[in-house]
Structure formats: C-alpha cells, structure tokens
PDB file of C-alpha atoms and ligand atoms in Angstrom:
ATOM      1  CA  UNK A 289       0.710  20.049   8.769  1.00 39.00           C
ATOM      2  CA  UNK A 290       2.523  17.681  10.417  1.00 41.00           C
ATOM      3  CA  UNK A 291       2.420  15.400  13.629  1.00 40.00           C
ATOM      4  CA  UNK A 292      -0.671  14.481  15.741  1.00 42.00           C
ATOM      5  CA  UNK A 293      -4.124  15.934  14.668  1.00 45.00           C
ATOM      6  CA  UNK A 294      -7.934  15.217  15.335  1.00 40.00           C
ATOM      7  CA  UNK A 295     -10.628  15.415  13.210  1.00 40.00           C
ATOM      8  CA  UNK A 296     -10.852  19.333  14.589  1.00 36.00           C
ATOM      9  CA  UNK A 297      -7.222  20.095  13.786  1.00 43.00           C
ATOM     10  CA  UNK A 298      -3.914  19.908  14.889  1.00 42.00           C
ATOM     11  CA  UNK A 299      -3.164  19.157  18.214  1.00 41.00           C
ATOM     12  CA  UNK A 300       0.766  18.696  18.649  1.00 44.00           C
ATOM     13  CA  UNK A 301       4.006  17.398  17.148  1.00 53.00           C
ATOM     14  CA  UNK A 302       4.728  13.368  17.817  1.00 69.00           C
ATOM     15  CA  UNK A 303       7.823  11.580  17.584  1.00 74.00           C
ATOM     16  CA  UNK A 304       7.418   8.327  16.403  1.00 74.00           C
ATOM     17  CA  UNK A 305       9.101   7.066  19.119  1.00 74.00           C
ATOM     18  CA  UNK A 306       8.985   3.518  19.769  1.00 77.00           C
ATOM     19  CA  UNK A 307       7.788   2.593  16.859  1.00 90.00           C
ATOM     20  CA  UNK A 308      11.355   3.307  15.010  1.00 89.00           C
ATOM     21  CA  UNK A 309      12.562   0.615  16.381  1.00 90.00           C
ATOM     22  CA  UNK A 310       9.583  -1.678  15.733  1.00 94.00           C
ATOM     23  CA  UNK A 311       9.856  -4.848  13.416  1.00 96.00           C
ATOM     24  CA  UNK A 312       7.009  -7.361  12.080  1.00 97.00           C
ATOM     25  CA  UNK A 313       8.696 -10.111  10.629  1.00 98.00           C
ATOM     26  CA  UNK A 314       7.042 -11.825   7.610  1.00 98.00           C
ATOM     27  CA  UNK A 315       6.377 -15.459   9.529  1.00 98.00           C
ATOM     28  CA  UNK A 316       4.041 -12.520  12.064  1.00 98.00           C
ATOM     29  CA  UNK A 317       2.396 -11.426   9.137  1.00 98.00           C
ATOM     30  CA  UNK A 318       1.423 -14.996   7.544  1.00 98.00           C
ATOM     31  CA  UNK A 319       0.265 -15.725  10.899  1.00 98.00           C
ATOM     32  CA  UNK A 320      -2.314 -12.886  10.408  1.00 98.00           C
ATOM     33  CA  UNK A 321      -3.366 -14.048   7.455  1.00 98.00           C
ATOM     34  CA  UNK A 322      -3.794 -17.698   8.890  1.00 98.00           C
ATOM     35  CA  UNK A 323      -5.681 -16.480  11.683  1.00 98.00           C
ATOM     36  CA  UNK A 324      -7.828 -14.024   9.751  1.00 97.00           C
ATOM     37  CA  UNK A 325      -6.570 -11.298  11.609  1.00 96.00           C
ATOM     38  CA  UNK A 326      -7.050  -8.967   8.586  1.00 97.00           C
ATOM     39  CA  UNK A 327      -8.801  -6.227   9.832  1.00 93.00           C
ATOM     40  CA  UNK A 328      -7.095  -4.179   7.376  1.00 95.00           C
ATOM     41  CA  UNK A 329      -8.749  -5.588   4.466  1.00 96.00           C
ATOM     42  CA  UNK A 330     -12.102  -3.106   2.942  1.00 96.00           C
ATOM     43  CA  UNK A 331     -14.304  -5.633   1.610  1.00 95.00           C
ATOM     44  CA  UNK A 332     -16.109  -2.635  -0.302  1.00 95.00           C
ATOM     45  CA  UNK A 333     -12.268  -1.152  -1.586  1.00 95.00           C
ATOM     46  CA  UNK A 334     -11.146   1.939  -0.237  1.00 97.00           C
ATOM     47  CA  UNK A 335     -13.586   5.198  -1.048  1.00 96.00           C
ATOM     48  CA  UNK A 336     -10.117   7.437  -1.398  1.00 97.00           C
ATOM     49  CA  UNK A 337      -9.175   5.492  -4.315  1.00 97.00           C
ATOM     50  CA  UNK A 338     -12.884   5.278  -5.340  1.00 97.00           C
ATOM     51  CA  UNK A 339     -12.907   9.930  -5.174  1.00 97.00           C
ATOM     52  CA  UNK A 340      -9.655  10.366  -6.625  1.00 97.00           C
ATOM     53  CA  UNK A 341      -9.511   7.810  -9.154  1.00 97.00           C
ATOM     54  CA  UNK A 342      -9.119  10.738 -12.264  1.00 96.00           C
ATOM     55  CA  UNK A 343      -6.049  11.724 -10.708  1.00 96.00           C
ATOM     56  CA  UNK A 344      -4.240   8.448 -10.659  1.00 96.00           C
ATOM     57  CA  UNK A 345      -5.584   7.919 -14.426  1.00 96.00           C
ATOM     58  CA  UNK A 346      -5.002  11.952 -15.390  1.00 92.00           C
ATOM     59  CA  UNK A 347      -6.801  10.676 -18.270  1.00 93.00           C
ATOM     60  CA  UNK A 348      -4.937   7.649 -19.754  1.00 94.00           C
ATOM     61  CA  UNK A 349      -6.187   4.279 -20.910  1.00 95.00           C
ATOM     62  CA  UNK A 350      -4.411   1.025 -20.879  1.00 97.00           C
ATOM     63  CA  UNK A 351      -2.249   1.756 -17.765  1.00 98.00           C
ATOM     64  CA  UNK A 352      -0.028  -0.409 -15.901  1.00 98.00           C
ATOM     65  CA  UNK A 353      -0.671   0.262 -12.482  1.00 98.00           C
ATOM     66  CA  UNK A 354       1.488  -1.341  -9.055  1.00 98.00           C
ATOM     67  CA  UNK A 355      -0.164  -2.718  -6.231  1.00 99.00           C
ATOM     68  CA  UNK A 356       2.867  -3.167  -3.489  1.00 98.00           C
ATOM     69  CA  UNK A 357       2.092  -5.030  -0.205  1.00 98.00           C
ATOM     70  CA  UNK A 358      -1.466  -5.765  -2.042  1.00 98.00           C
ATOM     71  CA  UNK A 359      -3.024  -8.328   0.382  1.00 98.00           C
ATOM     72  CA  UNK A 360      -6.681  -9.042  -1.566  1.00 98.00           C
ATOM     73  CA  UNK A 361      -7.166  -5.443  -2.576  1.00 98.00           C
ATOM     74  CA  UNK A 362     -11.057  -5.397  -4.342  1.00 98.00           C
ATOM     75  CA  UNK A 363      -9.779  -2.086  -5.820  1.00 98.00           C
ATOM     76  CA  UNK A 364      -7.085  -4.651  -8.197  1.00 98.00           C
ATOM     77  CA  UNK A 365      -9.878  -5.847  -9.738  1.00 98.00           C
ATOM     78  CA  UNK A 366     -11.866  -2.321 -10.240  1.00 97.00           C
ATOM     79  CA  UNK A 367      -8.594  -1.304 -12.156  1.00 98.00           C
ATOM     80  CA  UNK A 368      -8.699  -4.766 -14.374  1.00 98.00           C
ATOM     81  CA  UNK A 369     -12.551  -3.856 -14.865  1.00 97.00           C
ATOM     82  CA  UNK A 370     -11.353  -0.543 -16.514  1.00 97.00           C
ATOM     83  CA  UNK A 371      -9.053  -2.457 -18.606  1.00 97.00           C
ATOM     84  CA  UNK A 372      -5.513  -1.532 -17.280  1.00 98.00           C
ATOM     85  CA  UNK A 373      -3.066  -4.139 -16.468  1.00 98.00           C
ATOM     86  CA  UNK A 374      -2.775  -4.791 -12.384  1.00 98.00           C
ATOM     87  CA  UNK A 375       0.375  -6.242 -10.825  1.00 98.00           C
ATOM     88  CA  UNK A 376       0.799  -6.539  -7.336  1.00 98.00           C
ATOM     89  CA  UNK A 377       3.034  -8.548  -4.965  1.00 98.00           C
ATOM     90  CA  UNK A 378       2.446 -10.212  -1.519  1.00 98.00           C
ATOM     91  CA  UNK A 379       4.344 -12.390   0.967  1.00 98.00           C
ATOM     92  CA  UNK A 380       1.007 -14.536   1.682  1.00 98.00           C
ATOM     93  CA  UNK A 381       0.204 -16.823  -0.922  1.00 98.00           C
ATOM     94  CA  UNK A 382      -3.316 -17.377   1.224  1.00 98.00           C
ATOM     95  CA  UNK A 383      -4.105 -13.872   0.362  1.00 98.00           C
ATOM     96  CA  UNK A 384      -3.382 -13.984  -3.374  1.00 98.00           C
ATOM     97  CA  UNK A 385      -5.517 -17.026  -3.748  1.00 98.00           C
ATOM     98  CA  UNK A 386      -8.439 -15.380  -1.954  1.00 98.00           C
ATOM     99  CA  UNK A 387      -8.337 -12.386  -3.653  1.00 98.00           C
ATOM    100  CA  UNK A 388      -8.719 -14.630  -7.171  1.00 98.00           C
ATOM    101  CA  UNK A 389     -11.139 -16.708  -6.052  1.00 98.00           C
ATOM    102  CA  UNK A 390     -13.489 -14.527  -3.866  1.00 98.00           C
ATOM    103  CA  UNK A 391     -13.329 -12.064  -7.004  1.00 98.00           C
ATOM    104  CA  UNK A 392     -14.441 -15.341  -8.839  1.00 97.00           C
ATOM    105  CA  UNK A 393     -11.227 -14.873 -11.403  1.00 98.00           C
ATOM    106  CA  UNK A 394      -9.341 -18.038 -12.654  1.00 98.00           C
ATOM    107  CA  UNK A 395      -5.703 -18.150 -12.615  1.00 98.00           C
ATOM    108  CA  UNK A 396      -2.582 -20.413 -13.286  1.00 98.00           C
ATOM    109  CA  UNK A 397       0.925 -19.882 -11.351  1.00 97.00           C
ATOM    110  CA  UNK A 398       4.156 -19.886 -12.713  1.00 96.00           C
ATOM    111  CA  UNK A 399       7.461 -19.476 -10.807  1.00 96.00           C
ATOM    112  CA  UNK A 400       9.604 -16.294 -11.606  1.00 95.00           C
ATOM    113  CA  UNK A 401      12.735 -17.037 -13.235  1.00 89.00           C
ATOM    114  CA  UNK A 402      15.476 -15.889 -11.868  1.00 85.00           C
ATOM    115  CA  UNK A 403      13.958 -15.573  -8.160  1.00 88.00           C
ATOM    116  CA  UNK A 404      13.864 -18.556  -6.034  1.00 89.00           C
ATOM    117  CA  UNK A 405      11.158 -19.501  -4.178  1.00 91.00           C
ATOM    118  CA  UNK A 406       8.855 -16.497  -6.136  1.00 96.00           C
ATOM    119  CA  UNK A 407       6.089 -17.610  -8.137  1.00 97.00           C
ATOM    120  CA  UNK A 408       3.355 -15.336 -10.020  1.00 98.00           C
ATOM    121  CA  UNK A 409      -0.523 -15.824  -9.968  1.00 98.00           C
ATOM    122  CA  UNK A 410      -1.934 -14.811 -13.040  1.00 98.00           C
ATOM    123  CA  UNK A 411      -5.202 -14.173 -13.873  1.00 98.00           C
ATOM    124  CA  UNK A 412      -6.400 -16.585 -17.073  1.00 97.00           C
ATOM    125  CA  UNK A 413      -7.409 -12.844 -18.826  1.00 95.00           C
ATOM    126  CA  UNK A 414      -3.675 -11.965 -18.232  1.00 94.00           C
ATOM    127  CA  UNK A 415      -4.579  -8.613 -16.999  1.00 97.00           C
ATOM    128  CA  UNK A 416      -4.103  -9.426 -12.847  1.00 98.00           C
ATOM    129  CA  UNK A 417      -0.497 -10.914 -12.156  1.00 98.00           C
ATOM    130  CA  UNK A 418       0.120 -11.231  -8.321  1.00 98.00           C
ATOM    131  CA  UNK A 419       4.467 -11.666  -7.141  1.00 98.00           C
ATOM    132  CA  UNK A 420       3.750 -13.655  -4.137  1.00 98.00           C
ATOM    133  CA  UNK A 421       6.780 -12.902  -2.799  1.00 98.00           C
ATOM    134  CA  UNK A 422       8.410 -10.156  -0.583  1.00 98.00           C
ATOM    135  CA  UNK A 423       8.284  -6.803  -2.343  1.00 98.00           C
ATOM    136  CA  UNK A 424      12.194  -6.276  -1.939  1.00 97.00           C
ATOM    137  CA  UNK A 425      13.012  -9.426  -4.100  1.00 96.00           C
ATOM    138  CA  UNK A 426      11.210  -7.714  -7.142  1.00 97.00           C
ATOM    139  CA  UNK A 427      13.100  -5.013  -9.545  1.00 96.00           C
ATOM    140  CA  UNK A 428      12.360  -3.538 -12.275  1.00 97.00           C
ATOM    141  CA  UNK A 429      14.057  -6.142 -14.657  1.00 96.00           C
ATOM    142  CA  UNK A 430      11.380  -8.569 -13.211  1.00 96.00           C
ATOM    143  CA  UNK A 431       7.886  -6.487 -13.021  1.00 97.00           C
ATOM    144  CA  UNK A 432       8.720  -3.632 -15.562  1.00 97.00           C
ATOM    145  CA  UNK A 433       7.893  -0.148 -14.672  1.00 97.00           C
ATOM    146  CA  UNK A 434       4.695   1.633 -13.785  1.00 98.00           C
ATOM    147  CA  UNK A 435       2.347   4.603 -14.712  1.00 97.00           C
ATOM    148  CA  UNK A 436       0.582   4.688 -11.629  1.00 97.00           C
ATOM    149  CA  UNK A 437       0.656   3.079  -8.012  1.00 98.00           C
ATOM    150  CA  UNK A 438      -1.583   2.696  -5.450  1.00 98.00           C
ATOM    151  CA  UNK A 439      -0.124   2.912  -1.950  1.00 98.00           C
ATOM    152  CA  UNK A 440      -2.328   2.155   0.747  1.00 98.00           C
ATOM    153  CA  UNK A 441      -1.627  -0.425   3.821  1.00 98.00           C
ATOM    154  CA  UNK A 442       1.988  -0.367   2.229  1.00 98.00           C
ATOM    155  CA  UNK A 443       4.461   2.508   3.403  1.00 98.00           C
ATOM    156  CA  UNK A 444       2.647   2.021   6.550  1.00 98.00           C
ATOM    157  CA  UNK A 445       3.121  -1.564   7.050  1.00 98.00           C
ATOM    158  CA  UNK A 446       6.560  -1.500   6.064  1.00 98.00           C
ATOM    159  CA  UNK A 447       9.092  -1.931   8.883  1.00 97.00           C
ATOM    160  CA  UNK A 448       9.852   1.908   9.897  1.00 96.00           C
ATOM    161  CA  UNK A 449      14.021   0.928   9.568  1.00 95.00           C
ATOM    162  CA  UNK A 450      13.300  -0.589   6.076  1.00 97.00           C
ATOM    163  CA  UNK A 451      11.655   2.925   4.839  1.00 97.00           C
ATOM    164  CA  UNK A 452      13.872   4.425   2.801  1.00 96.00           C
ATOM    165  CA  UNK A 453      15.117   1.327   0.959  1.00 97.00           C
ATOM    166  CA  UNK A 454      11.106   0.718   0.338  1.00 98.00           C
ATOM    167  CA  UNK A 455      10.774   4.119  -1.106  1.00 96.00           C
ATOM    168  CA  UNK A 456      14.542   3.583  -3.148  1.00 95.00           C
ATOM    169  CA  UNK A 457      12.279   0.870  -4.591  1.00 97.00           C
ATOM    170  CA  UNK A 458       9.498   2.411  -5.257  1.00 97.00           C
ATOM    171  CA  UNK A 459      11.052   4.502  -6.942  1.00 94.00           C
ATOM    172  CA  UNK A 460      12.836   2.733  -9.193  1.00 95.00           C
ATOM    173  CA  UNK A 461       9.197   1.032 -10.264  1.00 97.00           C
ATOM    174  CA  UNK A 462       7.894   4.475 -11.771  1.00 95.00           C
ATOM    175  CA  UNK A 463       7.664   5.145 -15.213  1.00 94.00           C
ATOM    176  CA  UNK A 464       8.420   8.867 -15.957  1.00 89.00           C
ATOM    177  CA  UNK A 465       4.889  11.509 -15.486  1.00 86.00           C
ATOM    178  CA  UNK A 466       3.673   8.211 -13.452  1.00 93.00           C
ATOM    179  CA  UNK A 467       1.158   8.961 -10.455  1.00 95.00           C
ATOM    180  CA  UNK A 468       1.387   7.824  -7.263  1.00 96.00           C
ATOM    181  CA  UNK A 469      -1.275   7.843  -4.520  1.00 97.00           C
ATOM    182  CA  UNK A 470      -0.151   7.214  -0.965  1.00 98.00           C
ATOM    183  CA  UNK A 471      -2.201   6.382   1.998  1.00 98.00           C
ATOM    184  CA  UNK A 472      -0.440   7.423   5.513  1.00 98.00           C
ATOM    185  CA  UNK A 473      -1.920   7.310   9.179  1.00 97.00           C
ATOM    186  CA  UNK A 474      -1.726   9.963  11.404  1.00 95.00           C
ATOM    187  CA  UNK A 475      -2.134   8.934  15.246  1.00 95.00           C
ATOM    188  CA  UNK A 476      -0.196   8.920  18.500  1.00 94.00           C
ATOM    189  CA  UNK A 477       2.774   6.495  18.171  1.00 94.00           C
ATOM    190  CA  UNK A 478       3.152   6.162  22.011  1.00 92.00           C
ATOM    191  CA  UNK A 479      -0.369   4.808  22.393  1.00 94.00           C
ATOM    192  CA  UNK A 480      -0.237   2.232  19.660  1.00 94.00           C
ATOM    193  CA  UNK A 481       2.239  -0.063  18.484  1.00 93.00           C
ATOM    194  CA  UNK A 482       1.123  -0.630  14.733  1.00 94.00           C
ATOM    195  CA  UNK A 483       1.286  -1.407  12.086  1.00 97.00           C
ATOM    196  CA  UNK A 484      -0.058   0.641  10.559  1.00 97.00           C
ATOM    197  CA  UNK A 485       2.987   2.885  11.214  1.00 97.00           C
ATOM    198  CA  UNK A 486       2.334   6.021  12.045  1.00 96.00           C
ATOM    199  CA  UNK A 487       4.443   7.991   9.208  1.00 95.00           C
ATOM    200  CA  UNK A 488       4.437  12.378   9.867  1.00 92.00           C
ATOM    201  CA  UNK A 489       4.682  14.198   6.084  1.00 91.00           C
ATOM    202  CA  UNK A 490       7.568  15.346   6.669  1.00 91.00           C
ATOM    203  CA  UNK A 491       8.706  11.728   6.435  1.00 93.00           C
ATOM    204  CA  UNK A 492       7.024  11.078   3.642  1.00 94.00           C
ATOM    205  CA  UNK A 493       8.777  14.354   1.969  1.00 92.00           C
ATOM    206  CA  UNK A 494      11.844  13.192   2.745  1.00 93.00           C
ATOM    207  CA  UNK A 495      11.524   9.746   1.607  1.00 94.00           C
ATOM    208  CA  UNK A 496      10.250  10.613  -2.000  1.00 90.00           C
ATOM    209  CA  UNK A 497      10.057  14.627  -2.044  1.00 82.00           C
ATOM    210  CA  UNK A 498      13.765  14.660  -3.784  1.00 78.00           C
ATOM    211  CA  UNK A 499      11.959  13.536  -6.896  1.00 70.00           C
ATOM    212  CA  UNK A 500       8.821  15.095  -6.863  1.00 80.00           C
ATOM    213  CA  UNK A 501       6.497  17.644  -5.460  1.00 82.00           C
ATOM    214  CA  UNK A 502       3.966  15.660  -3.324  1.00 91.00           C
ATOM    215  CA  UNK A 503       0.348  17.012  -3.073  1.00 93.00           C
ATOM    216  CA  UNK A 504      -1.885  16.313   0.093  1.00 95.00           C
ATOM    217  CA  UNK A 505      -5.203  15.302  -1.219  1.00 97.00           C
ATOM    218  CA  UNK A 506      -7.427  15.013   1.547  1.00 97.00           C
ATOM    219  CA  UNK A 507      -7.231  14.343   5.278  1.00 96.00           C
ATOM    220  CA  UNK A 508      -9.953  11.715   6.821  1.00 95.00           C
ATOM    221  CA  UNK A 509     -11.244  11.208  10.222  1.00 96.00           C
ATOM    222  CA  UNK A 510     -11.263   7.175  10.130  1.00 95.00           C
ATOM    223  CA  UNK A 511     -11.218   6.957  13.703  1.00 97.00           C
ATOM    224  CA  UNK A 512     -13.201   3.700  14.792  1.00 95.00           C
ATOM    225  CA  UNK A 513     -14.249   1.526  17.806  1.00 95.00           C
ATOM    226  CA  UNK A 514     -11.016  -0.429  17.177  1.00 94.00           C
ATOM    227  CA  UNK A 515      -8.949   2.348  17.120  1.00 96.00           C
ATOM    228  CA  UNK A 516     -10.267   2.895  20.521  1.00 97.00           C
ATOM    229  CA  UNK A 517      -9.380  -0.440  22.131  1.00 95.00           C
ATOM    230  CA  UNK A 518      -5.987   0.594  20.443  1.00 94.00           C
ATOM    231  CA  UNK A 519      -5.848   3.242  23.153  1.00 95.00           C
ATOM    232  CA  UNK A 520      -6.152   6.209  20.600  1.00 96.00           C
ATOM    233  CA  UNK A 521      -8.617   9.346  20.603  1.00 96.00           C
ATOM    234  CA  UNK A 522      -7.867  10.095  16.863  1.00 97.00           C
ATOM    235  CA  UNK A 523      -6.755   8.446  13.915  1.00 97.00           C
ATOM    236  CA  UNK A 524      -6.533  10.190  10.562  1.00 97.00           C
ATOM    237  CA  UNK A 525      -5.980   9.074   6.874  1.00 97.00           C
ATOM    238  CA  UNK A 526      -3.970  11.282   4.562  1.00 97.00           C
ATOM    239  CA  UNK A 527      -4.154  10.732   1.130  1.00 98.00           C
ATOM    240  CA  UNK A 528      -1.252  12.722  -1.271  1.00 96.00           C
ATOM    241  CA  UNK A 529      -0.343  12.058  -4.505  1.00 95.00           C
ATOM    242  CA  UNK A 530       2.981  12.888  -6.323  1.00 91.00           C
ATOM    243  CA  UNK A 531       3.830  12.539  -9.959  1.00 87.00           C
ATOM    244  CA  UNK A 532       7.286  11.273 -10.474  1.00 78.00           C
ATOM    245  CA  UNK A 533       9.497  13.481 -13.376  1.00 74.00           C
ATOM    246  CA  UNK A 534      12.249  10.723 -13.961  1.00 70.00           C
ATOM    247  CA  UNK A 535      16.209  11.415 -12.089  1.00 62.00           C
ATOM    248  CA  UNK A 536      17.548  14.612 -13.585  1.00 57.00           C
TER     249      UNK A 536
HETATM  250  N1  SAH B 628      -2.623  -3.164   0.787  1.00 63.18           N
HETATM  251  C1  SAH B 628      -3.510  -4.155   1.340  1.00 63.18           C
HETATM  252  C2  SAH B 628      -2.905  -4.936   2.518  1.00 63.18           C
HETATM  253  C3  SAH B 628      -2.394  -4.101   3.654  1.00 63.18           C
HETATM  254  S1  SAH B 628      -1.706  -5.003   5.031  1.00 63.18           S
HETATM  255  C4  SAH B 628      -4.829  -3.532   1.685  1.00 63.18           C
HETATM  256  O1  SAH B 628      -4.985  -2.313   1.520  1.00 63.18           O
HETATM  257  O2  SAH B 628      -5.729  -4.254   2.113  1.00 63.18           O
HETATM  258  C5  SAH B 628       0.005  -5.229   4.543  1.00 63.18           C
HETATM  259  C6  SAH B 628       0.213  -6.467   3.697  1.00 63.18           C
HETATM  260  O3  SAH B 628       1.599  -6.534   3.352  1.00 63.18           O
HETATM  261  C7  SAH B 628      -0.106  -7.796   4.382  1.00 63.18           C
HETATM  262  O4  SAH B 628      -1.016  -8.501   3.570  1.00 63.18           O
HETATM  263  C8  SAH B 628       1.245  -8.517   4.468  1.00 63.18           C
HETATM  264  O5  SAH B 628       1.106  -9.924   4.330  1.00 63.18           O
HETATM  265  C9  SAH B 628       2.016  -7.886   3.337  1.00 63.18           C
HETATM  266  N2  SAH B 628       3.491  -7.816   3.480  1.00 63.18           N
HETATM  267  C10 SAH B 628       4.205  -7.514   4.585  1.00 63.18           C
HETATM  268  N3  SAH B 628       5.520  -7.451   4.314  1.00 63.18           N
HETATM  269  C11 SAH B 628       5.662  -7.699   2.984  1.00 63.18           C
HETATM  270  C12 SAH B 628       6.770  -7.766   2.110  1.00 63.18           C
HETATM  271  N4  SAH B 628       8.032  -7.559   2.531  1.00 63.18           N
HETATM  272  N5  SAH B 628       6.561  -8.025   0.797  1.00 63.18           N
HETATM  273  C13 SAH B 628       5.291  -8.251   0.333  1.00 63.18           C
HETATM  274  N6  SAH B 628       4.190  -8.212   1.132  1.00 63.18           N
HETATM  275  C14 SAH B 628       4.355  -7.937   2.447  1.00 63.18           C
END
C-alpha cells in the first residue's frame, strides 16, 4: 500500500508536496531541545521495538546495534540491558546528557579524532557510546559497522532533500545479514508541515530496496489529540524491516 490511509484502510495517493522542499536546520532543532519541545520522545520506549524485538536480534547475542538521530531513546538502554553494544549519534549534546543521567548511567566524553568539533559520551560500562554530532560527519572508519539498527524518529526527521544521501549512509553502516527496523509516518503532507516527514513506501523502496527486500511489519493507528491540532484525521506508523545482503 502506499499513500494516505486511516486506521480503516486506504483512502488515496498523496504527494508529498510541500514538504519536499521543507528544511529544519540543526540550530531549529537544538532550539527544541532547549525549549523541551520534545514531544517525540516515549518516556516508556517505543512498543514496536518492544513486539518485534526477535527480529532485529534473529537470535544473536553480543550485537552491535546503531541508533541514528537517537535523541534520549529509553530503548538504548533496553539493548545495553541485554548486553549488546549501543552507539548512537545526536546533534544535541542536551539530549545525550539526559538520556545518561535520567537512565542514572555514568559517563566520561572524549572528542573524536579526526572530526572537529565531535566528541563521544561514553557510558563508564563502555557498552553506550553517544557521537554528539551530526549523523553525516560519521563513517564507517569512525563508528565501525552494524548488525542491527533501529530507525525510528530518523528517516523521518531527516530533511526530505537530504534522503538519499541519509540512506547512502546508512547503508554503508550495515554489516552484511544485518537487520534493520524502520519507523515511517503515513499522513496527509498538505495538512502538516512535519517533521516527522511524511515518507510513502515506495520511497522507502527506492531509497534502500536496491539492496534488500524490505518487509512491512505492521501498520499502527497512532493518531492522537496532537495530531489533531496538527490539522490531520489520521496518522499511521509503519514499521518494516529489511536485512541487508552486502553490494553484489
Ligand atoms: N530517535 C529519537 C529522536 C527523534 S527526533 C526518538 O525516537 O526519540 C530527531 C532527532 O534528531 C532530534 O533529537 C534532533 O536533535 C536529531 N537530529 C536532527 N538532525 C540531526 C543530524 N543531522 N545528526 C544527528 N542528529 C540530528
């Protein structure tokens, strides 16, 4: 399925319109963090991630798993808990620091070499390190490569003109056989400005199908009060997952 839907079923095709054009710069989105305007943040961690955990783990132990765009994800420290190895990176360093201390987890920072202005919060365990810095200043030859990811409040924040060279990225990140779980939004782009970006499948196909076959897990009805002062009648969250084979 693709375009607009309610929690009924579909209901029409949507171009993203406006929102192609959109961009949030960084300086807006410390400014949200400032102002604890951070709505997006599940104090309880997200119950998609909580259901399909098996199937970003497909069984293995000891994972390294990628947070991008991580804000002060709880579910970063459910992963630790299991004992795999979290990274993450984040522009606001106000973010980072709540996420250690409201999890009550001591760190220690350290710049990354190589990457000015970068530095790394690291949990004292060693199994939580945090890039606060912006995702597209990391590489591989600086955070290593991942077996799994966890996607949510990232493709969709991401500025709709920066997509593909977010998902070039992402790419790039994954160990081969790794798992990746991406959260999208599904709503009417004319009504609402985002983020969260509203991103169709067939976008999502085309930004990471080349290299995989991309499963839809589950479609929620998430539609709330504030997606009503939004100006929207429906909002929907699509989980998929795809497991990425390596480049031929
Ligand atoms: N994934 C988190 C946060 C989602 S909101 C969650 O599920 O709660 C998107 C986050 O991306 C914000 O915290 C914002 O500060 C951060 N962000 C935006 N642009 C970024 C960039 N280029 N690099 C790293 N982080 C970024």
């Amino acid at each position: 399925m693709d375009g607009a839907a309610d929690g009924a079923g579909v209901v029409g095709s949507v171009d993203a319109g406006a929102q192609k054009e959109r961009v949030v710069t960084e300086e807006e989105w410390l400014q949200k963090w400032e102002a604890g305007k951070t709505g997006f943040h599940k104090e309880q961690g997200h119950p998609l991630l909580q259901k399909y955990l098996d199937i970003l783990l497909n069984g293995r132990r000891g994972l390294r798993i990628f947070f991008p765009l991580c804000g002060k994800a709880v579910e970063m420290k459910w992963l630790a808990d299991m004992g795999h190895r979290v990274v993450g990176v984040e522009i606001s360093e106000k973010a980072l620091k709540e996420f250690f201390t409201q999890n009550g987890l001591p760190y220690r920072e350290e710049p990354v070499p190589g990457t000015v202005g970068a530095k790394v919060l690291q949990s004292v365990s060693g199994n939580i390190s945090l890039y606060c810095c912006s995702i597209y200043d990391l590489s591989s030859a600086i955070v290593g490569k991942f077996d799994g990811v966890w996607d949510r409040g990232a493709l969709v924040a991401v500025n709709p003109c920066d997509r593909q060279c977010y998902a070039s990225l992402m790419i790039s990140l994954m160990e081969k056989s790794s798992s990746y779980l991406l959260v999208t939004v599904l709503y009417d782009p004319n009504k609402h400005k985002g983020p969260p970006f509203y991103v169709p499948e067939s976008e999502v196909k085309s930004l990471f199908g080349n290299q995989c076959e991309i499963k839809c897990l589950q479609k929620a009805n998430e539609f709330t009060d504030a997606h009503r002062e939004w100006g929207l009648d429906y909002f929907l969250e699509v989980l998929s997952v795809w497991s990425y084979a390596g480049l031929p």
